mmCIF file of N, CA and C in Angstrom:
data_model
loop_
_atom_site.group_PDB
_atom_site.id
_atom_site.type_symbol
_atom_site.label_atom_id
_atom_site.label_comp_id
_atom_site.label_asym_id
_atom_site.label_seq_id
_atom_site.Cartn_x
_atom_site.Cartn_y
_atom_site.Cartn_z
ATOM 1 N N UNK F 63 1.406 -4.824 -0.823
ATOM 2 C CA UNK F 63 0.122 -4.920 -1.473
ATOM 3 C C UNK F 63 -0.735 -3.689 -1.158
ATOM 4 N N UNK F 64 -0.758 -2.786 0.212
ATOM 5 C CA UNK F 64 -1.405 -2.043 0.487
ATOM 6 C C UNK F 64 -1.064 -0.604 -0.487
ATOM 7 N N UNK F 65 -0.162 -0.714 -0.696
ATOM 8 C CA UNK F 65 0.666 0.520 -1.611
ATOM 9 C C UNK F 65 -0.178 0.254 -3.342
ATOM 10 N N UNK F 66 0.502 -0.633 -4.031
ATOM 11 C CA UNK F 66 -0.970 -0.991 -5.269
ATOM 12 C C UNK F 66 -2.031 -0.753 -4.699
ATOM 13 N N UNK F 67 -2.895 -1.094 -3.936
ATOM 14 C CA UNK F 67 -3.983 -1.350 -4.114
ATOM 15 C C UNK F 67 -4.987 0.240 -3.803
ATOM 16 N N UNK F 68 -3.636 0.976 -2.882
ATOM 17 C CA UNK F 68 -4.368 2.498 -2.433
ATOM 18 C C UNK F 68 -4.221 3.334 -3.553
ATOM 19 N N UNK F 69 -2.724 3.128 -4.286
ATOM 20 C CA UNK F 69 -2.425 3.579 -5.441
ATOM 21 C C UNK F 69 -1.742 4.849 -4.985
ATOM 22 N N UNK F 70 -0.464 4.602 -3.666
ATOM 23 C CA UNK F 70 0.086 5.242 -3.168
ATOM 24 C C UNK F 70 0.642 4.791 -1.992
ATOM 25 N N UNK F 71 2.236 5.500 -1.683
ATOM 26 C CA UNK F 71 2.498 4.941 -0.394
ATOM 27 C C UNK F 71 2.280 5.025 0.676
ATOM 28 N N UNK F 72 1.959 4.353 1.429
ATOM 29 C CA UNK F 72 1.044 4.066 2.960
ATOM 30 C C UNK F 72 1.846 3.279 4.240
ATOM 31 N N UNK F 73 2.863 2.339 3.558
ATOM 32 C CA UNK F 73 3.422 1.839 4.456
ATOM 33 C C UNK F 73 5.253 1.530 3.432
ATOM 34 N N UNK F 74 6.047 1.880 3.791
ATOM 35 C CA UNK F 74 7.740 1.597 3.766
ATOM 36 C C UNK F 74 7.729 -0.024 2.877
ATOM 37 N N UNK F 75 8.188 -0.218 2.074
ATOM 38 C CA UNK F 75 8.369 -1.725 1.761
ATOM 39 C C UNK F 75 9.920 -1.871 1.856
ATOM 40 N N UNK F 76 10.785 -3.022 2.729
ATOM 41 C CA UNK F 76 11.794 -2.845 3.570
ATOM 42 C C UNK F 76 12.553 -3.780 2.584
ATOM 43 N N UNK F 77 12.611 -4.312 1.350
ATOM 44 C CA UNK F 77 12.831 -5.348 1.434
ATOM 45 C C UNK F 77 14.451 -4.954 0.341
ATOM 46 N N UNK F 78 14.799 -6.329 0.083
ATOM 47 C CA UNK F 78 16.205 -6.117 -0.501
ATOM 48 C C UNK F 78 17.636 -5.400 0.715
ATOM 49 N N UNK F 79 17.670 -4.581 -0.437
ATOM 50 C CA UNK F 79 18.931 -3.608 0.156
ATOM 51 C C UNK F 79 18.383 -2.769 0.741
ATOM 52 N N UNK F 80 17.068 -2.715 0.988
ATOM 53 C CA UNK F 80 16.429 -1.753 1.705
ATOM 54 C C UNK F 80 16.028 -2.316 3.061
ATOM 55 N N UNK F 81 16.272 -3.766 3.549
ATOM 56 C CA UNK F 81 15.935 -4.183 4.968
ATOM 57 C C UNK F 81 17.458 -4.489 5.623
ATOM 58 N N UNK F 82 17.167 -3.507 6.604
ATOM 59 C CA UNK F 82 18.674 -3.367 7.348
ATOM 60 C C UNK F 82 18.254 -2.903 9.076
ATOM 61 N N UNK F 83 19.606 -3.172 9.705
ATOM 62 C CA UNK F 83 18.823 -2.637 11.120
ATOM 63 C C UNK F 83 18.554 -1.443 10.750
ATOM 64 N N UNK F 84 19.764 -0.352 10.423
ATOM 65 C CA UNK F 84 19.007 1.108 10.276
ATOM 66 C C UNK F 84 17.491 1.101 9.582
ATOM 67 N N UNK F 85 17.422 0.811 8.036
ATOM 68 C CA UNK F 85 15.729 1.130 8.102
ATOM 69 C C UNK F 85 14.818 0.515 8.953
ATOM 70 N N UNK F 86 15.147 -0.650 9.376
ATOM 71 C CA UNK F 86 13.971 -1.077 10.308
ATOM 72 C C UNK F 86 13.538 -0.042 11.563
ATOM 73 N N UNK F 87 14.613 0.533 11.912
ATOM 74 C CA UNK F 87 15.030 1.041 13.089
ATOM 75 C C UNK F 87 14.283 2.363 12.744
ATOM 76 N N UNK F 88 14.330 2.823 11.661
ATOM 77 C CA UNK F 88 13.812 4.218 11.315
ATOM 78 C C UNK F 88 12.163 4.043 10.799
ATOM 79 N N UNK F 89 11.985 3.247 10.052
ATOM 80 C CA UNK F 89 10.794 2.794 9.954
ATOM 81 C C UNK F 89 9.316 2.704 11.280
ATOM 82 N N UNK F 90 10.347 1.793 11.815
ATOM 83 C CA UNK F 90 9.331 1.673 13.200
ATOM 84 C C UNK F 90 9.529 3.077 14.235
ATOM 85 N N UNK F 91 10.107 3.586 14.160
ATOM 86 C CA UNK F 91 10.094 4.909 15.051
ATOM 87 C C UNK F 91 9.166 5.589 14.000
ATOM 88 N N UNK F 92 9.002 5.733 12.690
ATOM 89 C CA UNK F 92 8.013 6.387 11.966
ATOM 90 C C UNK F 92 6.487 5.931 12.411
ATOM 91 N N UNK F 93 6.461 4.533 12.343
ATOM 92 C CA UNK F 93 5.382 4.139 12.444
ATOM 93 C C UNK F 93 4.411 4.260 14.159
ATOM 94 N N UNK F 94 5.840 4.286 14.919
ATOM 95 C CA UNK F 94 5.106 4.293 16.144
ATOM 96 C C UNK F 94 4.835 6.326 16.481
ATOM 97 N N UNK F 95 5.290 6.862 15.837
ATOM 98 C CA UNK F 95 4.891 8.181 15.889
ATOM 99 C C UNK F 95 3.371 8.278 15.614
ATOM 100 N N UNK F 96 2.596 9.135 16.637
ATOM 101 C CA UNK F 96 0.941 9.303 16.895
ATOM 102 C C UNK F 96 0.664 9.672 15.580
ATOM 103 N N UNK F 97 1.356 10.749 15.025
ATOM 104 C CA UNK F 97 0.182 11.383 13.767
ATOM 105 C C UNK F 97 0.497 10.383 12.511
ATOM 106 N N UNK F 98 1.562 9.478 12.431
ATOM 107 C CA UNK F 98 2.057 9.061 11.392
ATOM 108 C C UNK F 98 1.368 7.242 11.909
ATOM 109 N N UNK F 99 1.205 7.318 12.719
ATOM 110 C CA UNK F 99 0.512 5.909 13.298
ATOM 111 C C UNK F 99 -1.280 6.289 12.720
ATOM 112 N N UNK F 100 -1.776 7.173 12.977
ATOM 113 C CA UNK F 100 -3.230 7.399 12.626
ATOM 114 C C UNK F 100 -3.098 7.921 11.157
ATOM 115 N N UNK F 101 -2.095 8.395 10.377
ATOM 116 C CA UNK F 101 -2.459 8.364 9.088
ATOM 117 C C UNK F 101 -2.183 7.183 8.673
ATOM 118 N N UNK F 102 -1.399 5.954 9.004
ATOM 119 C CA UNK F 102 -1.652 4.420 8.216
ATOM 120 C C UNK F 102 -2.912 4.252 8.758
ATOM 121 N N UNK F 103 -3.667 4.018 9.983
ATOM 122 C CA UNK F 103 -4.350 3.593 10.374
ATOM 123 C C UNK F 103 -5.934 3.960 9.593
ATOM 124 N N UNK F 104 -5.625 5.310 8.861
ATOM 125 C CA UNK F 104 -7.001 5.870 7.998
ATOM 126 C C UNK F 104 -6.872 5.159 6.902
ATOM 127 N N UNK F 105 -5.510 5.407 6.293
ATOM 128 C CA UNK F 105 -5.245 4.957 5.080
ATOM 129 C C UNK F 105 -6.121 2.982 5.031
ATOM 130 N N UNK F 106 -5.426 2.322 6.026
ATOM 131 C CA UNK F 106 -6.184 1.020 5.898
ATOM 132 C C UNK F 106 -7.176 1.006 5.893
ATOM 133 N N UNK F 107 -7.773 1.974 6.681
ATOM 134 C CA UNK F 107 -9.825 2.203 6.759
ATOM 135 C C UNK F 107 -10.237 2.512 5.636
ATOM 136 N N UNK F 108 -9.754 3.268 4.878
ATOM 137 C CA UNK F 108 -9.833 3.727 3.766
ATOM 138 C C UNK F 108 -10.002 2.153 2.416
ATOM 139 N N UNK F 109 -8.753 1.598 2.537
ATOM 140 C CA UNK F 109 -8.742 0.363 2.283
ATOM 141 C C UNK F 109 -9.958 -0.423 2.370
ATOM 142 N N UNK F 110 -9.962 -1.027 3.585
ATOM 143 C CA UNK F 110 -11.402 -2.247 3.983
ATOM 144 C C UNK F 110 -12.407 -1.254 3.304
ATOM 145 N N UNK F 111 -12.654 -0.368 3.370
ATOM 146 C CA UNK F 111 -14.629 0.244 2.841
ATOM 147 C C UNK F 111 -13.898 0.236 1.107
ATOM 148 N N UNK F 112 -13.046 0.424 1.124
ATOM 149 C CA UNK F 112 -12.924 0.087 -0.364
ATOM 150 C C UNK F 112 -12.927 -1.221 -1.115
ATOM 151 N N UNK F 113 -12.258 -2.627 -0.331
ATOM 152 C CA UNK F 113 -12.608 -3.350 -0.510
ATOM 153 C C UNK F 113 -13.929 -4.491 -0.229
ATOM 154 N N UNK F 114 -14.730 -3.806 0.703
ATOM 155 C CA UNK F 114 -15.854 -4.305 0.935
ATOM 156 C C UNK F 114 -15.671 -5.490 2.270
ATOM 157 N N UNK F 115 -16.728 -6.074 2.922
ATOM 158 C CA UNK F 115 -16.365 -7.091 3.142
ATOM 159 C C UNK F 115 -16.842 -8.828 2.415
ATOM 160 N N UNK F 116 -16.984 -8.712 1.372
ATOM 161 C CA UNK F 116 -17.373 -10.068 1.116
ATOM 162 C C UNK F 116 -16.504 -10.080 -0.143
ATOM 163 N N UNK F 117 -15.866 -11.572 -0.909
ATOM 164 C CA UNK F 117 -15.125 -11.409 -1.811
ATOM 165 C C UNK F 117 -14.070 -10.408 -2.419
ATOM 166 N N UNK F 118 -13.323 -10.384 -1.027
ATOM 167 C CA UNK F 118 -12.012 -9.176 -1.012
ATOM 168 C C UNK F 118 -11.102 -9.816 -2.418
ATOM 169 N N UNK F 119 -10.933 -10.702 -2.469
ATOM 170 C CA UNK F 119 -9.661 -11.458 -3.138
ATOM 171 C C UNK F 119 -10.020 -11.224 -4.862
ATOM 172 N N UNK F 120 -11.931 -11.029 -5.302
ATOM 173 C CA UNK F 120 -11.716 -10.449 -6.609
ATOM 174 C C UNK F 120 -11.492 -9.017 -6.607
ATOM 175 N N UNK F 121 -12.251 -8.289 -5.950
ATOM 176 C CA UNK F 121 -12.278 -6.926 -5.305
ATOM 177 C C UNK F 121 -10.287 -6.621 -5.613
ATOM 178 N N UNK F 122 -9.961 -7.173 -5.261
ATOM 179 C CA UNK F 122 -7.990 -6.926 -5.030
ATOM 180 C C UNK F 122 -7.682 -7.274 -6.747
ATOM 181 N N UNK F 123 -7.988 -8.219 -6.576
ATOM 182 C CA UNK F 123 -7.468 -8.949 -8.296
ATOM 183 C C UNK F 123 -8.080 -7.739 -9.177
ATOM 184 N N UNK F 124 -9.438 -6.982 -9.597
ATOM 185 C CA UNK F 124 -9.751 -6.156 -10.537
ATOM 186 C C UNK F 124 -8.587 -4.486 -9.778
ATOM 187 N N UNK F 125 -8.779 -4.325 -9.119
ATOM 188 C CA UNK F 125 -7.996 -4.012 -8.705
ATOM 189 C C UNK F 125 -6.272 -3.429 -9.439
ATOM 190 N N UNK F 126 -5.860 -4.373 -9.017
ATOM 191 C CA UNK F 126 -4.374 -4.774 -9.649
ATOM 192 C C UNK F 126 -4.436 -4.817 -11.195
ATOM 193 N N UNK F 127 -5.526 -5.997 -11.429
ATOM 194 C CA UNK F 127 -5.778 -5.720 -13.021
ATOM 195 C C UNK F 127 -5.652 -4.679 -13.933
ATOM 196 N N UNK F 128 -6.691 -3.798 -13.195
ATOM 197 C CA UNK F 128 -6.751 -1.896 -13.401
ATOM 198 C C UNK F 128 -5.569 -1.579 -13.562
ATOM 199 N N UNK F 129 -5.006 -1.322 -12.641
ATOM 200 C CA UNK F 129 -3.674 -0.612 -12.339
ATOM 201 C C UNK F 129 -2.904 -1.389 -14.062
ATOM 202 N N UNK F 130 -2.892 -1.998 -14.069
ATOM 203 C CA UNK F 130 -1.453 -3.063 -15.199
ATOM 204 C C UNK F 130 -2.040 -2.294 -16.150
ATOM 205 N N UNK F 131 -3.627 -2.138 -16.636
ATOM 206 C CA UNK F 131 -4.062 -1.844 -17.793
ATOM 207 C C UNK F 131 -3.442 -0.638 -18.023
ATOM 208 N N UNK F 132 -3.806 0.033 -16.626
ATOM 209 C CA UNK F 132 -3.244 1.840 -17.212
ATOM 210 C C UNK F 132 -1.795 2.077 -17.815
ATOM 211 N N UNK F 133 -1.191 0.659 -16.602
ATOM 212 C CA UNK F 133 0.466 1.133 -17.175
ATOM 213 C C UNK F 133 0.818 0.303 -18.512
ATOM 214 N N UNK F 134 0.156 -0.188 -18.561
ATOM 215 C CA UNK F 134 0.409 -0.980 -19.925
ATOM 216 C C UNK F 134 -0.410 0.211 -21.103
ATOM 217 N N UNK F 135 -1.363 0.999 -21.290
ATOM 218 C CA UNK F 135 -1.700 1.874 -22.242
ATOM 219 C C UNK F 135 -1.024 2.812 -21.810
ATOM 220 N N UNK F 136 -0.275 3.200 -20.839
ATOM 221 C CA UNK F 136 0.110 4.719 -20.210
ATOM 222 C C UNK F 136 2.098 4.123 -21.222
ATOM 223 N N UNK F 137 2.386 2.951 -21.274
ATOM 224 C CA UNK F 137 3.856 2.769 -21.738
ATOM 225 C C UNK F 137 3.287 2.857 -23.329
ATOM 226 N N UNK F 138 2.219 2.533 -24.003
ATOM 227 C CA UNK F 138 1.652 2.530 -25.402
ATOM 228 C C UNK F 138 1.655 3.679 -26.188
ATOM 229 N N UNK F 139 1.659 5.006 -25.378
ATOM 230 C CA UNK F 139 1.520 6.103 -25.752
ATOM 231 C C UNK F 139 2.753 7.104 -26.215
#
């Protein structure tokens, strides 16, 4: 969800054929690395002041909404 919603990747999504010991294994050595640990850590800050704190859940929903519209006029063209 953090990846939609920044409108870029921020954090690995592991899943499918893509969650295995190796990626986990490589993943978390990414993540526990200092400079690559404080760029997720902006990126989420970045996040919360973007989503505000009160009524995150429409804030997310227009959001996502956005995003579908573009790719839905961006496949129209």
């Amino acid at each position: 969800m953090v990846n939609i919603l920044s409108d870029k990747l921020v954090v690995s999504e592991l899943i499918q054929n893509n969650y295995n010991v190796k990626s986990v294994i490589a993943e978390l050595n990414f993540i526990l690395d200092e400079v690559n640990h404080v760029k997720i850590i902006s990126e989420y800050e970045v996040l919360i002041s973007k989503l505000g704190n009160s009524d995150c859940f429409s804030q997310i929903s227009k959001i996502i909404y956005s995003d579908l519209l573009g790719i839905k006029k961006h496949a129209n063209k």
